[in-house]
Coordinates of C-alpha atoms in Angstrom, one line a residue:
M1 CA -33.4 -8.7 -1.9
K2 CA -29.7 -8.8 -2.5
K3 CA -29.1 -6.5 0.4
K4 CA -31.1 -8.8 2.7
L5 CA -29.1 -11.8 1.5
A6 CA -25.8 -10.0 2.0
A7 CA -26.9 -9.0 5.5
A8 CA -27.9 -12.5 6.4
W9 CA -24.6 -13.8 5.0
L10 CA -22.6 -11.3 7.1
G11 CA -24.6 -12.3 10.2
L12 CA -23.8 -15.9 9.7
L13 CA -20.2 -15.1 9.2
L14 CA -20.0 -13.1 12.4
C15 CA -21.8 -15.8 14.4
A16 CA -19.6 -18.5 13.0
T17 CA -16.4 -16.5 13.7
P18 CA -15.0 -17.1 17.2
P19 CA -14.4 -13.9 19.2
A20 CA -10.8 -14.9 19.7
L21 CA -10.3 -14.9 15.9
L22 CA -11.8 -11.4 15.5
A23 CA -9.7 -10.1 18.4
K24 CA -6.5 -11.6 16.9
D25 CA -6.5 -8.9 14.2
N26 CA -6.3 -6.2 16.8
A27 CA -3.4 -7.8 18.5
R28 CA -1.0 -6.8 15.8
G29 CA 1.2 -3.9 17.1
A30 CA -0.4 -4.0 20.6
E31 CA 2.9 -4.6 22.4
D32 CA 4.7 -1.6 20.9
G33 CA 4.5 0.7 17.8
V34 CA 1.1 1.8 16.4
R35 CA -2.3 0.4 17.4
V36 CA -5.2 0.0 15.0
D37 CA -8.7 -1.4 15.1
E38 CA -9.4 -5.0 14.2
M39 CA -9.9 -5.6 10.5
S40 CA -13.5 -5.4 9.2
P41 CA -15.4 -8.7 9.2
L42 CA -16.9 -7.6 5.9
R43 CA -13.8 -8.8 4.2
N44 CA -14.8 -12.4 5.0
M45 CA -17.5 -12.1 2.3
V46 CA -14.8 -12.4 -0.3
P47 CA -12.6 -15.5 -0.4
E48 CA -9.0 -14.4 0.1
E49 CA -7.6 -17.0 -2.3
E50 CA -10.0 -15.9 -5.0
L51 CA -9.1 -12.2 -4.7
E52 CA -5.4 -12.9 -4.6
A53 CA -5.6 -15.0 -7.7
A54 CA -7.5 -12.2 -9.5
A55 CA -4.8 -9.8 -8.4
A56 CA -2.1 -12.0 -9.7
Q57 CA -3.8 -12.3 -13.0
Q58 CA -4.2 -8.5 -13.3
Y59 CA -0.6 -8.0 -12.2
N60 CA 0.6 -10.3 -14.9
E61 CA -1.4 -8.5 -17.5
L62 CA 0.1 -5.2 -16.4
K63 CA 3.6 -6.7 -16.8
Q64 CA 2.9 -8.2 -20.2
E65 CA 1.5 -4.9 -21.5
A66 CA 4.4 -2.9 -20.0
A67 CA 6.8 -5.3 -21.7
K68 CA 5.1 -4.9 -25.0
A69 CA 5.3 -1.1 -24.6
Q70 CA 9.0 -1.5 -23.6
A71 CA 8.1 0.1 -20.3
L72 CA 8.9 -2.8 -17.9
A73 CA 12.3 -2.2 -16.3
P74 CA 14.5 -5.4 -16.3
P75 CA 15.6 -7.0 -13.1
D76 CA 19.1 -5.6 -13.4
H77 CA 17.9 -2.0 -13.8
P78 CA 19.5 0.0 -10.9
Q79 CA 16.1 1.4 -9.8
T80 CA 14.5 -2.1 -9.9
Q81 CA 17.3 -3.5 -7.7
R82 CA 16.9 -0.5 -5.4
L83 CA 13.2 -1.0 -5.0
R84 CA 13.6 -4.8 -4.4
A85 CA 16.3 -4.2 -1.8
I86 CA 14.0 -1.8 0.1
A87 CA 11.0 -4.2 -0.3
Q88 CA 13.0 -7.1 1.1
R89 CA 13.5 -5.3 4.3
L90 CA 9.9 -4.2 4.6
I91 CA 8.5 -7.7 3.7
A92 CA 10.4 -9.2 6.6
Q93 CA 8.2 -7.1 8.9
A94 CA 4.9 -7.9 7.1
P95 CA 3.8 -11.1 8.9
R96 CA 3.4 -9.1 12.1
W97 CA 0.4 -7.5 10.5
N98 CA -0.9 -10.4 8.5
Q99 CA 0.3 -14.0 9.0
R100 CA -0.7 -14.9 5.4
A101 CA 2.0 -12.5 4.1
A102 CA 4.7 -15.1 5.0
Q103 CA 3.2 -17.3 2.2
W104 CA 2.6 -14.6 -0.4
N105 CA 4.5 -14.7 -3.6
W106 CA 5.7 -11.1 -3.3
E107 CA 6.7 -9.3 -6.5
I108 CA 7.9 -5.8 -7.3
S109 CA 8.1 -4.2 -10.7
L110 CA 9.2 -0.8 -12.0
I111 CA 7.1 0.6 -14.8
G112 CA 8.5 3.3 -17.0
S113 CA 5.7 5.9 -17.0
K114 CA 5.2 9.6 -16.2
Q115 CA 2.5 8.7 -13.8
V116 CA 3.2 9.6 -10.1
N117 CA 1.8 6.4 -8.8
A118 CA 2.4 3.1 -7.0
F119 CA 0.3 0.3 -5.6
C120 CA 0.4 -3.1 -3.8
M121 CA -2.4 -5.5 -4.8
P122 CA -3.7 -8.4 -2.6
G123 CA -1.1 -11.1 -2.3
G124 CA 1.9 -8.7 -2.3
K125 CA 2.0 -7.6 -6.0
I126 CA 3.8 -4.2 -5.9
A127 CA 4.4 -1.8 -8.8
F128 CA 6.1 1.6 -8.8
F129 CA 5.9 4.0 -11.7
S130 CA 9.1 5.8 -12.6
G131 CA 7.3 9.2 -12.5
L132 CA 6.8 8.8 -8.8
I133 CA 10.5 8.2 -8.1
N134 CA 11.8 10.8 -10.5
N135 CA 9.4 13.7 -10.0
L136 CA 9.6 13.5 -6.3
K137 CA 13.3 12.6 -6.2
L138 CA 12.6 10.0 -3.6
T139 CA 15.2 9.0 -1.1
D140 CA 15.3 5.4 0.1
D141 CA 13.4 6.4 3.3
E142 CA 10.7 8.1 1.2
V143 CA 10.4 5.1 -1.1
A144 CA 9.9 3.1 2.1
V145 CA 7.1 5.4 3.2
V146 CA 5.2 4.9 -0.1
M147 CA 5.9 1.2 -0.2
G148 CA 5.0 0.6 3.4
H149 CA 1.8 2.5 2.9
E150 CA 0.8 0.5 -0.1
M151 CA 1.8 -2.8 1.5
A152 CA -0.3 -1.9 4.5
H153 CA -3.4 -1.7 2.3
A154 CA -2.7 -5.3 1.2
L155 CA -1.8 -6.5 4.7
R156 CA -4.9 -5.0 6.3
E157 CA -7.0 -6.4 3.4
H158 CA -8.6 -3.1 2.5
S159 CA -9.2 -4.2 -1.1
R160 CA -11.0 -7.3 0.1
E161 CA -13.2 -5.1 2.3
R162 CA -13.9 -2.6 -0.5
V163 CA -14.8 -5.3 -3.0
A164 CA -17.2 -6.8 -0.4
K165 CA -18.8 -3.4 0.2
S166 CA -19.1 -2.8 -3.6
G167 CA -21.4 -5.9 -3.8
L168 CA -18.8 -7.9 -5.8
A169 CA -18.4 -10.6 -3.2
D170 CA -19.9 -13.2 -5.6
A171 CA -18.3 -11.7 -8.7
G172 CA -15.7 -14.4 -9.0
A173 CA -14.2 -14.1 -12.5
K174 CA -15.7 -10.7 -12.9
I175 CA -13.0 -9.3 -10.6
A176 CA -10.8 -8.0 -13.4
G177 CA -9.8 -5.0 -15.4
L178 CA -6.6 -3.1 -14.8
G179 CA -7.3 0.1 -16.8
L180 CA -4.3 -0.7 -19.0
S181 CA -5.6 1.7 -21.7
A182 CA -5.0 4.6 -19.4
I183 CA -1.4 3.6 -18.7
F184 CA -0.2 2.5 -22.1
G185 CA -2.7 3.9 -24.5
I186 CA -4.2 0.6 -25.4
D187 CA -7.5 0.4 -27.3
P188 CA -10.0 0.5 -24.4
N189 CA -12.3 -1.8 -26.3
L190 CA -9.6 -4.5 -26.5
T191 CA -8.8 -4.0 -22.8
S192 CA -12.4 -4.2 -21.8
A193 CA -13.0 -7.4 -23.8
A194 CA -10.0 -9.0 -22.3
T195 CA -10.7 -8.2 -18.7
G196 CA -14.3 -7.5 -18.2
G197 CA -13.5 -4.1 -16.8
V198 CA -15.6 -4.6 -13.7
A199 CA -13.2 -3.8 -10.9
N200 CA -9.7 -2.3 -10.7
L201 CA -7.8 -3.9 -7.9
A202 CA -4.7 -1.7 -8.5
M203 CA -6.5 1.6 -8.4
L204 CA -9.3 1.1 -5.8
K205 CA -10.1 4.2 -3.9
F206 CA -10.0 3.5 -0.2
S207 CA -11.8 5.4 2.6
R208 CA -10.1 8.1 4.6
N209 CA -10.0 5.7 7.6
D210 CA -8.2 3.1 5.4
E211 CA -5.7 5.7 4.2
T212 CA -5.0 6.8 7.8
E213 CA -4.6 3.2 8.9
A214 CA -2.2 2.5 5.9
D215 CA -0.2 5.6 6.8
L216 CA 0.3 4.4 10.4
V217 CA 0.9 0.7 9.7
G218 CA 3.3 1.7 7.0
L219 CA 5.2 3.9 9.4
D220 CA 5.4 1.0 11.8
I221 CA 6.7 -1.4 9.2
M222 CA 9.3 0.9 7.8
A223 CA 10.6 1.9 11.3
R224 CA 11.1 -1.8 12.2
A225 CA 12.9 -2.3 8.9
G226 CA 15.4 0.5 9.8
F227 CA 13.9 3.4 7.6
D228 CA 13.3 6.8 9.1
P229 CA 9.6 7.3 9.6
R230 CA 10.1 11.1 9.7
A231 CA 10.5 10.8 6.0
G232 CA 6.7 10.6 5.9
I233 CA 6.6 14.3 6.8
A234 CA 9.1 15.3 4.1
L235 CA 7.3 13.1 1.5
W236 CA 3.9 14.8 2.0
Q237 CA 5.6 18.2 1.9
K238 CA 7.1 17.2 -1.4
M239 CA 3.7 16.0 -2.6
G240 CA 2.2 19.4 -1.6
M241 CA 4.9 21.2 -3.7
L242 CA 4.1 19.0 -6.7
E243 CA 0.4 19.3 -6.3
K244 CA 0.6 23.1 -6.9
S245 CA 1.8 22.6 -10.4
A246 CA 0.0 19.4 -11.5
P247 CA -1.8 17.1 -9.0
P248 CA -0.3 13.6 -9.3
Q249 CA -2.6 10.6 -9.7
W250 CA -1.4 9.2 -6.4
L251 CA -2.9 12.2 -4.6
S252 CA -6.3 11.5 -6.3
T253 CA -6.7 8.3 -4.3
H254 CA -4.6 9.4 -1.3
P255 CA -6.0 12.7 0.2
A256 CA -3.3 14.9 1.5
G257 CA -3.3 18.1 3.5
P258 CA -2.4 19.5 6.9
A259 CA -4.6 17.0 8.7
R260 CA -2.7 14.1 7.3
L261 CA 0.7 15.6 8.2
A262 CA -0.6 16.2 11.7
E263 CA -1.7 12.6 12.0
I264 CA 1.7 11.3 11.0
D265 CA 3.5 13.7 13.3
K266 CA 1.2 12.7 16.2
H267 CA 2.3 9.0 15.8
L268 CA 6.0 9.6 15.4
P269 CA 6.6 9.1 19.1
S270 CA 5.2 5.6 18.7
V271 CA 7.5 4.5 15.9
M272 CA 10.7 6.4 16.5
P273 CA 11.7 4.0 19.2
L274 CA 11.3 1.2 16.7
Y275 CA 13.5 3.0 14.3
A276 CA 16.2 3.7 16.9
K277 CA 16.1 0.0 18.0
A278 CA 16.5 -1.1 14.3
K279 CA 19.5 1.2 13.9
G280 CA 20.9 0.0 17.3
V281 CA 21.3 3.5 18.7
A282 CA 19.7 5.6 21.4
I283 CA 16.7 7.6 20.2
T284 CA 18.4 10.8 21.5
S285 CA 21.3 10.3 19.2
L286 CA 19.3 10.2 16.0
P287 CA 20.0 13.2 13.8
P288 CA 17.1 15.1 12.2
Y289 CA 15.8 13.8 8.9
Q290 CA 16.9 15.9 6.0
T291 CA 15.4 15.3 2.5
N292 CA 17.1 16.1 -0.8
V293 CA 14.9 19.0 -1.9
S294 CA 15.6 22.6 -0.9
G295 CA 12.7 24.4 0.9
I296 CA 11.8 21.5 3.2
P297 CA 13.3 22.0 6.6
P298 CA 14.9 19.1 8.6
V299 CA 12.3 17.0 10.5
R300 CA 13.2 16.5 14.1

């Protein structure tokens, strides 16, 4: 019965949505850079304002618990300032992919944790874990790869689509639960009672297609912001080296491997002109990208 109601609801949404509006999503990036399919109409089953409000609540809970654990880096921390400077350049390119991003109250926080992880929740709520930066020795360009990828998930409304597909479109206040106990060692019973523990907007697992789209849109965003998209190749090579010893949590929700590297490499010709333009130089004059870890060759 619920499936029939959901199907009927979706049919009404599709009929009520003008074709021009659906096509508008696909227009992003059509003039240059990468091209992606239109966003799934399934996302319309979940009110964007409701999901963004839930995300903001979860994000605030994360910051509060991190502060209690003395794990929330202050605004004047060098790494926090570094992340925010990179984010500022990327955010300037965000409305190209989602016009609502211009009105989002973007935030970025640095959490002191050994976890190799980062995320961007609906509405532009970004968190980086120090383990990601320190274990991978991320350069600014590589930070931009990760941040651009996570921002792309929010801009392309993948969480909204996943929540709809999970049958939580009418969950309302049930959209909660950040899994704080796993991060800070909080009593799981207390966390569950406080949040409901129904959905985890920060740690949603996206489909392989969503991950590929986030890779490509992220590369487009960072290139326009003046960061070298070839850093994506070096980043995933670093990830591969780290995975051999202890698979990081980020990899558990972001499948890696030769196919992913090949997909990024395949689309570099689409984004390298954007990077050269942002730097104000001819593409032929760009030097190879060299990361800061031995064993990874320059990326040309």
